[in-house]
Tab-separated table of C-alpha atoms and ligand atoms in Angstrom:
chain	number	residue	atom	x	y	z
A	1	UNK	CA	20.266	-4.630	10.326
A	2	UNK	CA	19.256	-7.939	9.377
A	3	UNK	CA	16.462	-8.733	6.500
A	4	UNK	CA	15.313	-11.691	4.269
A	5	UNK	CA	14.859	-9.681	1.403
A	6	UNK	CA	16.327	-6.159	0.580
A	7	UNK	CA	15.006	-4.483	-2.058
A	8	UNK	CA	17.114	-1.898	-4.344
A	9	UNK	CA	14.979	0.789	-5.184
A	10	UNK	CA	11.881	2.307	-3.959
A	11	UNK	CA	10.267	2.181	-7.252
A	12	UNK	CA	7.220	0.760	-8.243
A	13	UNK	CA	8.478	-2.666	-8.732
A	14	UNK	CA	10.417	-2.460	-5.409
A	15	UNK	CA	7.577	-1.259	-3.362
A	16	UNK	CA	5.177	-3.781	-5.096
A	17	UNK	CA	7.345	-6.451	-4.355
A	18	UNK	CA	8.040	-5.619	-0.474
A	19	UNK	CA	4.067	-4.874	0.072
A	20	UNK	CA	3.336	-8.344	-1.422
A	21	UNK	CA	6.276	-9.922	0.507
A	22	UNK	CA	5.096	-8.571	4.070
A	23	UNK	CA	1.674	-9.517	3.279
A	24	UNK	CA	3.118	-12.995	3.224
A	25	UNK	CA	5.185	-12.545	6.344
A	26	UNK	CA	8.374	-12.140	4.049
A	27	UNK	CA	10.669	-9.674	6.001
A	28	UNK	CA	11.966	-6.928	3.723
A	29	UNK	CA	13.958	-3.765	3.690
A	30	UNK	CA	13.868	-1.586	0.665
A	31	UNK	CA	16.791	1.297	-0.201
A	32	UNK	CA	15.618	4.019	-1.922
A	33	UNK	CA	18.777	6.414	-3.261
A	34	UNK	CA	16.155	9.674	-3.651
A	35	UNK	CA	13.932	11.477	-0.894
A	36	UNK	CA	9.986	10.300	-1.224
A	37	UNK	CA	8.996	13.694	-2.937
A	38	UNK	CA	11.261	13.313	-5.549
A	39	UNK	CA	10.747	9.959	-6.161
A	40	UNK	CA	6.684	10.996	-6.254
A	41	UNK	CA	7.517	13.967	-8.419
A	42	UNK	CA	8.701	11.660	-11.458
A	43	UNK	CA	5.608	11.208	-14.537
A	44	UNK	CA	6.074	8.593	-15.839
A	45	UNK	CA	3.576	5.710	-16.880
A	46	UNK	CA	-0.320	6.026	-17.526
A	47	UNK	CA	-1.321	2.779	-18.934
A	48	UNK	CA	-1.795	-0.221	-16.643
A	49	UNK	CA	-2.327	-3.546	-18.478
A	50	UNK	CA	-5.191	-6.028	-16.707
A	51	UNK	CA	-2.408	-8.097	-14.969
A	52	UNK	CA	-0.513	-5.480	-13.048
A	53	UNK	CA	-4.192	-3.815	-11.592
A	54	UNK	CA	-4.848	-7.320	-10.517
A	55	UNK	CA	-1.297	-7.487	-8.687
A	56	UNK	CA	-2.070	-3.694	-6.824
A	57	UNK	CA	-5.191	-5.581	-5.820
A	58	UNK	CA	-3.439	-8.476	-5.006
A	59	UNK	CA	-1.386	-6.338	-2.435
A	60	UNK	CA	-4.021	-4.448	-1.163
A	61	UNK	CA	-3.265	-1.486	-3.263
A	62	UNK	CA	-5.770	-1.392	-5.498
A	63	UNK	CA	-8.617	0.375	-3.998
A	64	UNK	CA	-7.975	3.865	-5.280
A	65	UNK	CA	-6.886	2.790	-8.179
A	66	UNK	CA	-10.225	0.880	-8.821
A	67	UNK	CA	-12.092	3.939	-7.946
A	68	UNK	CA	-10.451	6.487	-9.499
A	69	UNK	CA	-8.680	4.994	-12.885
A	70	UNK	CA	-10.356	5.359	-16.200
A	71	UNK	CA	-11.001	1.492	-17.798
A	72	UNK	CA	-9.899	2.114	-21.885
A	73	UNK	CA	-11.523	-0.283	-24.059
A	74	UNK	CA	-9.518	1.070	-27.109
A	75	UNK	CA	-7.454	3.851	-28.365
A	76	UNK	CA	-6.979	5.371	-31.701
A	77	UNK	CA	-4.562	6.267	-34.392
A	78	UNK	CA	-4.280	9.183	-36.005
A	79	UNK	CA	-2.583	9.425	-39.567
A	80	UNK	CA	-3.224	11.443	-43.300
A	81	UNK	CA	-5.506	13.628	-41.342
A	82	UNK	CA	-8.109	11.157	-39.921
A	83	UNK	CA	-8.772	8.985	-36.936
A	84	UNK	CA	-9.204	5.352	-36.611
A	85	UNK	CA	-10.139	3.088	-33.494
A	86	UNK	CA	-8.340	0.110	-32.656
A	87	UNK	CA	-10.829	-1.881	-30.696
A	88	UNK	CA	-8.776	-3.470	-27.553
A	89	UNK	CA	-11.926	-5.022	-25.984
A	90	UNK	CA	-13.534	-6.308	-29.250
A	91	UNK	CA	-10.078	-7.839	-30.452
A	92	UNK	CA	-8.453	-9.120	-27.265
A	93	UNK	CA	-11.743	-11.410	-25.758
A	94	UNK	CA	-13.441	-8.734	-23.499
A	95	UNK	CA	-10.008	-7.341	-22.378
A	96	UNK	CA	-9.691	-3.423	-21.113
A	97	UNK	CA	-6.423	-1.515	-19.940
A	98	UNK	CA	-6.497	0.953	-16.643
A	99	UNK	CA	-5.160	4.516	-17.606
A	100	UNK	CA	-3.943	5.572	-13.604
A	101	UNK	CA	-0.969	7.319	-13.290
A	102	UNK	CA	2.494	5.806	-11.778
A	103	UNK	CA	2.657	8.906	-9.604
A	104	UNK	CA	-0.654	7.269	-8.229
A	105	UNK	CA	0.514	3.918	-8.047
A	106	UNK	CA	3.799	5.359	-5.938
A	107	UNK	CA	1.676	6.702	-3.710
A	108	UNK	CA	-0.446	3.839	-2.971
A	109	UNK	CA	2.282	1.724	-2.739
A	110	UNK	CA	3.798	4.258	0.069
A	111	UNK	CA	0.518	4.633	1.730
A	112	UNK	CA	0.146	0.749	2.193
A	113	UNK	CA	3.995	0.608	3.193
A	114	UNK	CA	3.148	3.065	6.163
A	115	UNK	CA	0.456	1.575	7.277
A	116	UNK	CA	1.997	-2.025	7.669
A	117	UNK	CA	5.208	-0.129	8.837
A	118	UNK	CA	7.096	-1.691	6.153
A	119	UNK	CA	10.923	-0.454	6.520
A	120	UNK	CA	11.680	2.032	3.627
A	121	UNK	CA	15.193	3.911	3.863
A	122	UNK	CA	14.862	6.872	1.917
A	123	UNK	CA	18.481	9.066	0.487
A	124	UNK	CA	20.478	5.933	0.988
A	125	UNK	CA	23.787	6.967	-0.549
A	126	UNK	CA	26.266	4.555	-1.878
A	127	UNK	CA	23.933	1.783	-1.632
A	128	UNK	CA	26.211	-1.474	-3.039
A	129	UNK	CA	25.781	-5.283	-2.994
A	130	UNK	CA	28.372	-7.660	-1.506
A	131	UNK	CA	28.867	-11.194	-1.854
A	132	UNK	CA	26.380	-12.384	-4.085
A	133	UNK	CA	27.515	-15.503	-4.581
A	134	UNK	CA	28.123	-16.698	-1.735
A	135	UNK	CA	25.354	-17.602	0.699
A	136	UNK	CA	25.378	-14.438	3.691
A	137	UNK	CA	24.989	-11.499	0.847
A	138	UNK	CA	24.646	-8.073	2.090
A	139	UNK	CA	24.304	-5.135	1.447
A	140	UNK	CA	25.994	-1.460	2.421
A	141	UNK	CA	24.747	1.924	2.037
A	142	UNK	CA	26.042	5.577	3.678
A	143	UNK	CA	23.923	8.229	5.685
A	144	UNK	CA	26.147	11.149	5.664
A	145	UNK	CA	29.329	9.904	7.101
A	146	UNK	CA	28.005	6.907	8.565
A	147	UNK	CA	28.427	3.505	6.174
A	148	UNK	CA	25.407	0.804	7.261
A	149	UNK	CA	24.578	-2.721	6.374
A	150	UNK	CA	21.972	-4.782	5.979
A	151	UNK	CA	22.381	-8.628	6.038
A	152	UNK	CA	20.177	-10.563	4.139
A	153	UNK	CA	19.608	-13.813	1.996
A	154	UNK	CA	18.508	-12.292	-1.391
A	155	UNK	CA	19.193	-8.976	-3.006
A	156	UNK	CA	16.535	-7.539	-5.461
A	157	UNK	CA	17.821	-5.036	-7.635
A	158	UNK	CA	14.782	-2.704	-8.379
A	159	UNK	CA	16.484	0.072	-9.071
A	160	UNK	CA	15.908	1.178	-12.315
A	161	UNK	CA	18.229	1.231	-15.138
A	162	UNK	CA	21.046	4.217	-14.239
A	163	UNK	CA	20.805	1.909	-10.604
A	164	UNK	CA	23.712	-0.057	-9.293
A	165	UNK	CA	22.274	-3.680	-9.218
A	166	UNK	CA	22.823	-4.048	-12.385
A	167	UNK	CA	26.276	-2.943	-12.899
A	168	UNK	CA	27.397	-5.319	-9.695
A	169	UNK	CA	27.168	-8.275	-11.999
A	170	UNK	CA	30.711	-8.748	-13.276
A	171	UNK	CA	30.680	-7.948	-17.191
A	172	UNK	CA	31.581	-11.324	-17.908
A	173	UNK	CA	28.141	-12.744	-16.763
A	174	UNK	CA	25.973	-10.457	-18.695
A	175	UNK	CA	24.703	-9.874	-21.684
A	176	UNK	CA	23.440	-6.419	-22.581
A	177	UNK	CA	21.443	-5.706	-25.909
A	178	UNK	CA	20.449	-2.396	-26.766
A	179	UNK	CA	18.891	0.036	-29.186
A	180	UNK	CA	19.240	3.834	-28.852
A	181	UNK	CA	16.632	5.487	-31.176
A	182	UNK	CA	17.272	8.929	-32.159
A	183	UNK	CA	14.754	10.815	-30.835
A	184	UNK	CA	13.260	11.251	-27.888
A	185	UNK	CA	9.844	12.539	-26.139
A	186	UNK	CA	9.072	15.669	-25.055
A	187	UNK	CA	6.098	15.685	-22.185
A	188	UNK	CA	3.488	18.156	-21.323
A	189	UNK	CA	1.313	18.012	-18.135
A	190	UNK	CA	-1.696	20.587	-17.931
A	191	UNK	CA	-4.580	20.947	-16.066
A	192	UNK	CA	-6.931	20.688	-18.804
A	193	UNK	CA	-9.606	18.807	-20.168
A	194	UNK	CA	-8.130	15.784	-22.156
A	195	UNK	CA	-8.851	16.205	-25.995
A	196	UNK	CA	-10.310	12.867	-26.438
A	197	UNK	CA	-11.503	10.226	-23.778
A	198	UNK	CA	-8.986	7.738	-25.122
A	199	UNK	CA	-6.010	7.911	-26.428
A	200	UNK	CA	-4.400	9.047	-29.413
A	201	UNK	CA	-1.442	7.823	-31.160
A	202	UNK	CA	-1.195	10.161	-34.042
A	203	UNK	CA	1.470	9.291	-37.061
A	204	UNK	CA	2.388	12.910	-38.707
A	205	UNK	CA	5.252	13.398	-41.447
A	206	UNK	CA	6.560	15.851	-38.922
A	207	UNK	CA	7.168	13.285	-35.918
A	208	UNK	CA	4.976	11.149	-33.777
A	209	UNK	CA	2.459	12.417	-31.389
A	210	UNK	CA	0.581	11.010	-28.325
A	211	UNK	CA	-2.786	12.203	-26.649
A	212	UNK	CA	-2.975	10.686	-23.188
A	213	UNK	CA	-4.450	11.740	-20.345
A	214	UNK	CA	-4.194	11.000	-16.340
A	215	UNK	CA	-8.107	12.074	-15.657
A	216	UNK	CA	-10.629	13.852	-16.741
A	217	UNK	CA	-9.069	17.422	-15.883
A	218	UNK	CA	-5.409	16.283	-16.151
A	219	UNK	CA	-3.547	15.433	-19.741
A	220	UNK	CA	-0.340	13.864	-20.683
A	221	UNK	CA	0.598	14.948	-23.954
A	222	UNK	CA	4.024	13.603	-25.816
A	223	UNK	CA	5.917	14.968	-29.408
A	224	UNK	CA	8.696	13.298	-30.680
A	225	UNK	CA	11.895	15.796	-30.756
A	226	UNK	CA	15.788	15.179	-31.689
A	227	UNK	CA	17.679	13.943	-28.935
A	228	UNK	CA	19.419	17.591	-29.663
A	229	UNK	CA	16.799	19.594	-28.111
A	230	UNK	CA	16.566	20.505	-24.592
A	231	UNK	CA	13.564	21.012	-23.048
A	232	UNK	CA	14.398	24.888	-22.702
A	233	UNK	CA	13.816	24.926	-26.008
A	234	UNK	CA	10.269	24.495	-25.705
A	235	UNK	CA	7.709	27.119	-24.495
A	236	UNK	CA	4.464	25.858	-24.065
A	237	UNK	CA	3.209	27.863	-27.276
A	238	UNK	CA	5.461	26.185	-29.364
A	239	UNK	CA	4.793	22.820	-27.688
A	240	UNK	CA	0.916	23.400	-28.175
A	241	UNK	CA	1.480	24.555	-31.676
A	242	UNK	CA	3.414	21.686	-32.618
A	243	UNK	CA	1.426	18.909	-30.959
A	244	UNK	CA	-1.872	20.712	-33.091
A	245	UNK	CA	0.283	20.467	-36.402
A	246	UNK	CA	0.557	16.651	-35.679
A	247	UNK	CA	-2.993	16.178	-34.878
A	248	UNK	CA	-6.013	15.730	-37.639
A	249	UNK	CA	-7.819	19.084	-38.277
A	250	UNK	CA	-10.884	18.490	-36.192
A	251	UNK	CA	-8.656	17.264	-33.162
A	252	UNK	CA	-6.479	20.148	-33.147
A	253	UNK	CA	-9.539	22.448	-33.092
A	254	UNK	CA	-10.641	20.962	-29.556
A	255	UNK	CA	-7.796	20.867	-28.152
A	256	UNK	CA	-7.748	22.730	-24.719
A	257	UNK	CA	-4.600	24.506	-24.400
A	258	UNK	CA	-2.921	25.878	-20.791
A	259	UNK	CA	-0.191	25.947	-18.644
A	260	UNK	CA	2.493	23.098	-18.510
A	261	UNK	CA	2.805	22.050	-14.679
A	262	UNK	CA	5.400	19.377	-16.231
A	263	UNK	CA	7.876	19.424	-19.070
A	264	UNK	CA	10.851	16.853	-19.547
A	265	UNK	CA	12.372	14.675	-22.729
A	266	UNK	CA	12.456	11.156	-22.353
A	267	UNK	CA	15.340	9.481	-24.339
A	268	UNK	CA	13.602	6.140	-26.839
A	269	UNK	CA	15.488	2.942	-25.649
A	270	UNK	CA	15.283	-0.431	-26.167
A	271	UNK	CA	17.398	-2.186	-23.546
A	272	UNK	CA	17.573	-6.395	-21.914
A	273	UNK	CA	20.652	-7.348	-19.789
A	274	UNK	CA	20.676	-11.466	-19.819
A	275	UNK	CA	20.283	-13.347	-16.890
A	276	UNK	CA	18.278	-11.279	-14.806
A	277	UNK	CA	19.982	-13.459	-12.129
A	278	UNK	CA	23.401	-13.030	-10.496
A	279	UNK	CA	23.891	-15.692	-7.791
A	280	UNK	CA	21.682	-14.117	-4.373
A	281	UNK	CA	21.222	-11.161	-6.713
A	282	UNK	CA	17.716	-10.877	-8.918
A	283	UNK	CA	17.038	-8.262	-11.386
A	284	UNK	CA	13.315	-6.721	-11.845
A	285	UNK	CA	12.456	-4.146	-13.749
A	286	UNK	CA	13.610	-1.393	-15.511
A	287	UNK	CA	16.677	-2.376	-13.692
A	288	UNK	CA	17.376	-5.505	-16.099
A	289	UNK	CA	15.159	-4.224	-19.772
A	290	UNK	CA	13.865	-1.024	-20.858
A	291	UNK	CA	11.383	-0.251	-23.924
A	292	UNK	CA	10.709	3.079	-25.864
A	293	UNK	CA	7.005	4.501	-24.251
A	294	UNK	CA	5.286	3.781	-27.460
A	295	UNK	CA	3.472	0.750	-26.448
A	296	UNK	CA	2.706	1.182	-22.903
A	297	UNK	CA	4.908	-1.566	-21.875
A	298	UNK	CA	7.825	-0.873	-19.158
A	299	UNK	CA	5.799	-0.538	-15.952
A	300	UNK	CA	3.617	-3.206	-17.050
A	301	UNK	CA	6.866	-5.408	-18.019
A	302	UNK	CA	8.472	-4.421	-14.438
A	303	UNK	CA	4.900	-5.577	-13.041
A	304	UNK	CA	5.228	-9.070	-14.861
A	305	UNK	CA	8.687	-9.378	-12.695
A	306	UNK	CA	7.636	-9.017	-9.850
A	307	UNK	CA	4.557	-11.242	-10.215
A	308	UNK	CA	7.411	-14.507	-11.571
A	309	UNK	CA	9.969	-12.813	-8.787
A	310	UNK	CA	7.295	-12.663	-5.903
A	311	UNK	CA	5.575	-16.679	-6.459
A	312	UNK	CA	9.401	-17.865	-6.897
A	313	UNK	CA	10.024	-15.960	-3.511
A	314	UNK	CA	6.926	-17.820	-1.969
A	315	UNK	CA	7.683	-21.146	-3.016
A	316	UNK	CA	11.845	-20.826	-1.392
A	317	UNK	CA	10.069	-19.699	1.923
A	318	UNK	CA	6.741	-22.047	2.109
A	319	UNK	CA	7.468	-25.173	0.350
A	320	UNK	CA	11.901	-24.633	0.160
A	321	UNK	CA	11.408	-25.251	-3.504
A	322	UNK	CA	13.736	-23.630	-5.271
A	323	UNK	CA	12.774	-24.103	-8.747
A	324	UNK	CA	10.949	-20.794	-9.047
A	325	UNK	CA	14.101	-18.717	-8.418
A	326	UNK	CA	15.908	-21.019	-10.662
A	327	UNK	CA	13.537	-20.563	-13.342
A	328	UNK	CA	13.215	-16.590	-12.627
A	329	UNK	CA	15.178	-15.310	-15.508
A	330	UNK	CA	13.894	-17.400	-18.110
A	331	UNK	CA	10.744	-17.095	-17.431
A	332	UNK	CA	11.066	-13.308	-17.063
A	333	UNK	CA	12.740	-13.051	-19.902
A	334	UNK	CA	10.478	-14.709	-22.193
A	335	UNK	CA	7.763	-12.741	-21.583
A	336	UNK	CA	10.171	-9.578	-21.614
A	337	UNK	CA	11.483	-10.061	-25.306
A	338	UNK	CA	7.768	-10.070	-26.134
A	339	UNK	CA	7.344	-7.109	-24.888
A	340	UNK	CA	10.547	-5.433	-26.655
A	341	UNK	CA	9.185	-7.340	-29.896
A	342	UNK	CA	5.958	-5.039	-29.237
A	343	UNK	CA	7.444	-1.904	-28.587
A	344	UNK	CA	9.956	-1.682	-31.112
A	345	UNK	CA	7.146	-2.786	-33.578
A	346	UNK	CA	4.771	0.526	-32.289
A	347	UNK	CA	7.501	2.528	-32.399
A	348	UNK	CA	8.678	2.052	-35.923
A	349	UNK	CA	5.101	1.828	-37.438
A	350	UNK	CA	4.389	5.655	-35.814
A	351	UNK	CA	7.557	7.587	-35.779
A	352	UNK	CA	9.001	9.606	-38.344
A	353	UNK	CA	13.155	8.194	-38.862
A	354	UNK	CA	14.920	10.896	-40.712
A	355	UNK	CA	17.020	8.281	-42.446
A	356	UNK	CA	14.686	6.195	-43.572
A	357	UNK	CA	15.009	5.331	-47.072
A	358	UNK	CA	11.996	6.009	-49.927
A	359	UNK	CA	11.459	1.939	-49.587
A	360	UNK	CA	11.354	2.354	-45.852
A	361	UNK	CA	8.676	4.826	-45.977
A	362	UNK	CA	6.292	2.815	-47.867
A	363	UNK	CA	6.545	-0.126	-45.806
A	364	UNK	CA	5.826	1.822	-42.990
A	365	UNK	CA	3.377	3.152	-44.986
A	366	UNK	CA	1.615	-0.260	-46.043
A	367	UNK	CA	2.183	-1.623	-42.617
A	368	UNK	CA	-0.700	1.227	-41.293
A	369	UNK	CA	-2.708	0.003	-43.717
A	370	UNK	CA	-2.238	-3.484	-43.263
A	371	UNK	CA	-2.846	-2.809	-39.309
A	372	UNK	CA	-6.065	-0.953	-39.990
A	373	UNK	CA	-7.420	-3.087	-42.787
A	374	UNK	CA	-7.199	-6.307	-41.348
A	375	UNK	CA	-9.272	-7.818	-38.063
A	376	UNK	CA	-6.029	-10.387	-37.492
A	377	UNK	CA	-3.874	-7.841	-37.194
A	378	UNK	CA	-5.834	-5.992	-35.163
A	379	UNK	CA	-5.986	-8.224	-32.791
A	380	UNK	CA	-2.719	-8.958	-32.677
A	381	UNK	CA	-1.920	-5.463	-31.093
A	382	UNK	CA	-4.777	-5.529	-28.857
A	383	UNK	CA	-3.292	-8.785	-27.164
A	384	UNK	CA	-0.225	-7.095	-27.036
A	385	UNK	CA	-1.062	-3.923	-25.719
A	386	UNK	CA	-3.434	-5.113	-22.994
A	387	UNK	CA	-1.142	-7.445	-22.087
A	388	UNK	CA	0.343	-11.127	-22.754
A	389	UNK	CA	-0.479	-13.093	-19.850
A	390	UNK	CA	2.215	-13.668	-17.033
B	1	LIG	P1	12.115	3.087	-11.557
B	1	LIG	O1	10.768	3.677	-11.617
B	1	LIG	O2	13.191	3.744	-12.353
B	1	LIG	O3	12.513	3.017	-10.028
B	1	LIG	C1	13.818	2.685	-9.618
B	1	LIG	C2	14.079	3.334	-8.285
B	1	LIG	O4	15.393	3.002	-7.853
B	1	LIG	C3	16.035	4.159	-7.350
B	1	LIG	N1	17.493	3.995	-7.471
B	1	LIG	C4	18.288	3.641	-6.464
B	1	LIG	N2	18.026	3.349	-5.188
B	1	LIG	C5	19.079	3.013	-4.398
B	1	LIG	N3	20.368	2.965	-4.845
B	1	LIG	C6	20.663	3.244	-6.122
B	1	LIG	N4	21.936	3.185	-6.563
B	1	LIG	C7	19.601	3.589	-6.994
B	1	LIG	N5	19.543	3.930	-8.300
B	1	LIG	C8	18.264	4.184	-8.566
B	1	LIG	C9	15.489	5.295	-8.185
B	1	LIG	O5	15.597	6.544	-7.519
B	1	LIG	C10	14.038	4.855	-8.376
B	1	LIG	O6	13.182	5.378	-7.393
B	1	LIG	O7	12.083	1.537	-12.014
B	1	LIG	P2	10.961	0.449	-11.785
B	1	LIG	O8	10.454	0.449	-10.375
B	1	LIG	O9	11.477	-0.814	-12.368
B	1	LIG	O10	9.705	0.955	-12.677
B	1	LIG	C11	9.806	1.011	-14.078
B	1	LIG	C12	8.926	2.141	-14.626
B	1	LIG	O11	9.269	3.339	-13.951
B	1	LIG	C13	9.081	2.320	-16.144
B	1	LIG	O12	9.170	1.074	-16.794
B	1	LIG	C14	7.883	3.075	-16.763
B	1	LIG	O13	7.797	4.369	-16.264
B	1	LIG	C15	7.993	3.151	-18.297
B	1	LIG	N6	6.910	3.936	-18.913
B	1	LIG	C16	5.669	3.373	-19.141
B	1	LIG	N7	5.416	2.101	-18.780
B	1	LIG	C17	4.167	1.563	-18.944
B	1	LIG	O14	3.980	0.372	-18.625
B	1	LIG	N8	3.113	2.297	-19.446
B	1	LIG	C18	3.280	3.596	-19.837
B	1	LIG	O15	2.300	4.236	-20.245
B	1	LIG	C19	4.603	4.173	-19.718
B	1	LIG	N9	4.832	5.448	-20.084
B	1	LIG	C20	7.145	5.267	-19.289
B	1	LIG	C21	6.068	6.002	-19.895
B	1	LIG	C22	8.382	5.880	-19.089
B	1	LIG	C23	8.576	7.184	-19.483
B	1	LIG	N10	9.846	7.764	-19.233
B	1	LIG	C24	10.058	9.044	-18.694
B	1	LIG	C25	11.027	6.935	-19.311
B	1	LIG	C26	6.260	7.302	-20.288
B	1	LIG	C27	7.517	7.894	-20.122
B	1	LIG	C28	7.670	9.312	-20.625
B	2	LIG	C1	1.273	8.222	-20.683
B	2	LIG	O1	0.105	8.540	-20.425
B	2	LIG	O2	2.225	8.738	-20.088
B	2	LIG	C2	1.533	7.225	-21.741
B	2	LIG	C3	0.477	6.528	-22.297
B	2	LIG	C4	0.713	5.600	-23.319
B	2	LIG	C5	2.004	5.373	-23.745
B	2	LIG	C6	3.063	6.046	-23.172
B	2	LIG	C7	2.825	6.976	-22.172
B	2	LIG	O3	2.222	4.485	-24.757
C-alpha cells in the first residue's frame, strides 16, 4: 500500500490527525495494534480544554460533543473538611472547559473516519518503522502470518507511550526525562448521579481524591492507592467507603453509591522524550510526554500536537514550506513542558507523599492557602487548567 501519511496508533491523537488530514485531501493510513472495542473500552480522559473542542469542531467532530458535553466554569477543592471554588471562568477572561468523555471522543472520531472511508487497520501486529531517515520511509506490520507494508513520506507515531514509535529512535538521539510517583489511581465508573455538578479535587491526610463525572447519570470517581495494590483488592464497598472518608462531611452524605461498571489503577507519571522528531518520523502524543491525571492535561497536551503537527503538515503539502515540520518539536515542546510544569504542580499541592518531611507538609500546607487566598494565584491555575493557548 502506498500513503502520504501513516499514522501509528488509532488513538485519539491519531484519529484526530488523519480526520483533519483527509479533510484537507492529505492521504492517510492509520495502524491501530488493538481491535476497535478494545480500543473504545479504555476510560480515560473527561476534561477537554477550549482548544482541543475547537479542533473536534475543526474536523467535523464536534457535533455530539457540543450537544451532549457539560461546559465547567470551575471546579472545587476540597481540604480540612470544607469546600472551596476555584473560579475558571472568572479568573481565566470568560474561559470554560468541556467535561466529555475520551470514550466519546473515540467514537466520534471513528464515526467520522467511516463515513469519509478513511483507511483504519485495526490488530496490526508487529507494526515497525523503516528508514526514517532517508527519504522513501515505510512502514511494516503482520496479519497473522502475512507481513505488509505501507510506503509513505512521513511516519506519525501516535501510539501512545508503551507504542513502538518511540522506541525506533536510536537511544542516542533522544532524550527521555521522567518522574515515577509512587502512587497511583484507582477508578470507579457507576451509573449514578454525580455528587456535585463540578468537580472535586479533594486533599485528605489519607490520600487524594477526585469527584468527576462523564454526565449527569454517569460518574468518574478516582482515590489515590500504593502502586502495591491491585485492583482486586478493592470491592466497591471499600472503594465507596474510602472515597467518603476523603470527602468533607456534607459531601460524603450525598454521595450516591452503586455498582462499579469500571475499575482499574492508573500508574502517576511524568514523562517528555526530546525531539519529538526523528528524521520522516514525528512524535504526538502520549507517544513522546506523559503527565500524572491531576490536572487534566494529557489528552489536551496530545490535542496541542496535533494542532502544531497538522498546520506544519499543511504548509509541506500547500505552500512546500517546510519550516513548520522543522519547527514541530520545539514548538511542541514548549508548550508541553508547560503542561508538565502544571501537572506536577497539582499533583504535589493535593496528594498525600508518605515521605514527605514535617517541613514538606507545611509548605504544602501554606501553598493551599496561598492558592485559595490570593486572586493572582488563582488565576494562574485557571489559565493553566483551561488551557495555555496553542
Ligand atoms: P493513546 O490513547 O494511548 O492511544 C495510542 C494508541 O496506539 C495504539 N498502539 C499501537 N498501535 C500500533 N502499533 C503499536 N505498536 C501500538 N502501540 C500502541 C494503542 O492501542 C492506542 O490505541 O494515546 P494518545 O492518542 O496520544 O492519547 C493520549 C490520551 O489517551 C491520554 O493523554 C489521556 O487519556 C490522559 N488523561 C487525561 N487527559 C486529559 O487531557 N484530561 C483528563 O481528564 C485525563 N484524565 C487521563 C485521565 C489518563 C488516565 N489514565 C488511565 C492514564 C485519567 C486517567 C485515569
Ligand atoms: C476524569 O474525569 O477522568 C478526570 C477529570 C479530571 C482529571 C483527571 C481525570 O484531572
Amino acid at each position: 500500500m502506498k500513503t502520504r501519511v501513516c499514522i501509528i496508533g488509532g488513538g485519539p491523537s491519531g484519529l484526530l490527525l488523519s480526520q483533519l488530514l483527509h479533510l484537507q485531501g492529505i492521504d492517510n493510513v492509520v495502524l491501530e495494534r488493538q481491535s476497535r472495542d478494545y480500543v473504545l473500552g479504555r476510560i480515560r480522559a473527561g476534561v477537554l480544554e477550549h482548544g482541543f473542542a475547537e479542533l473536534m469542531r475543526e474536523a467535523g467532530c464536534g457535533e455530539r460533543m457540543d450537544r451532549e458535553g457539560e461546559i465547567h466554569h470551575g471546579f472545587f477543592i476540597a481540604h480540612e473538611g470544607r469546600l472551596d471554588r476555584i473560579d475558571l471562568h472568572r479568573h481565566s477572561g470568560g474561559n470554560s472547559v468541556v467535561v466529555y468523555g475520551q470514550t466519546e471522543i473515540t467514537r466520534d472520531l471513528y464515526a467520522a473516519r467511516d463515513r469519509m472511508n478513511g483507511v483504519v487497520i485495526h490488530n496490526a501486529e508487529d507494526v515497525r518503522p523503516h528508514d526514517l531517515t532517508g527519504a522513501a520511509p515505510y512502514v511494516t506490520y503482520r496479519v497473522g502470518d502475512e507481513i505488509r507494508r505501507i510506503d509513505c513520506e512521513f511516519v506519525i507515531g501516535a501510539d501512545g507511550f508503551h507504542g513502538v514509535s518511540r522506541k525506533s529512535i536510536p537511544a542516542t538521539e533522544l532524550r527521555e526525562y521522567e518522574r515515577v510517583y509512587p502512587f497511583g489511581w484507582l477508578g470507579v465508573l457507576s451509573r449514578t448521579k454525580p455528587v456535585s455538578p463540578e468537580l472535586i479535587y479533594a486533599k485528605h491526610e489519607r490520600g487524594f481524591a477526585l469527584c468527576s463525572l462523564r454526565s449527569q447519570v454517569l460518574s468518574r470517581y478516582y482515590i489515590q492507592v500504593p502502586l502495591s495494590d491491585r485492583v482486586e483488592d478493592w470491592s466497591d464497598d471499600a472503594f465507596w467507603a474510602e472515597l467518603k472518608r476523603r470527602l468533607p462531611g456534607e459531601v460524603a452524605a450525598r454521595l450516591v453509591t452503586g455498582p462499579s461498571i469500571e475499575k482499574s489503577i492508573a500508574p502517576l507519571r511524568s514523562f517528555v522524550a526530546e525531539p519529538m522528531r526523528y528524521g520522516r518520523l514525528f512524535l504526538a502524543g502520549d507517544a513522546a510526554h506523559i503527565v500524572p491525571p491531576t490536572g487534566a492535561r494529557g489528552l489536551n497536551s496530545a490535542a496541542s500536537d496535533i494542532h502544531y503537527l497538522y498546520h506544519a503538515l499543511l504548509d509541506h503539502y500547500r505552500h512546500g514550506d517546510p519550516s513548520g515540520l522543522d519547527n514541530y518539536s520545539a514548538k511542541a515542546l514548549a508548550r508541553v513542558w508547560k503542561a508538565q510544569r502544571f501537572s506536577w504542580w497539582m499533583t504535589t499541592l493535593l496528594h498525600r507523599f508518605d515521605d514527605a518531611i514535617p517541613y514538606d507538609q507545611r509548605l504544602q500546607q501554606v501553598e493551599l492557602e496561598y492558592l485559595l487566598a490570593s486572586e493572582a494565584a488563582q488565576a494562574a491555575l485557571a489559565e493553566n487548567y483551561v488551557g495555555l493557548p496553542f
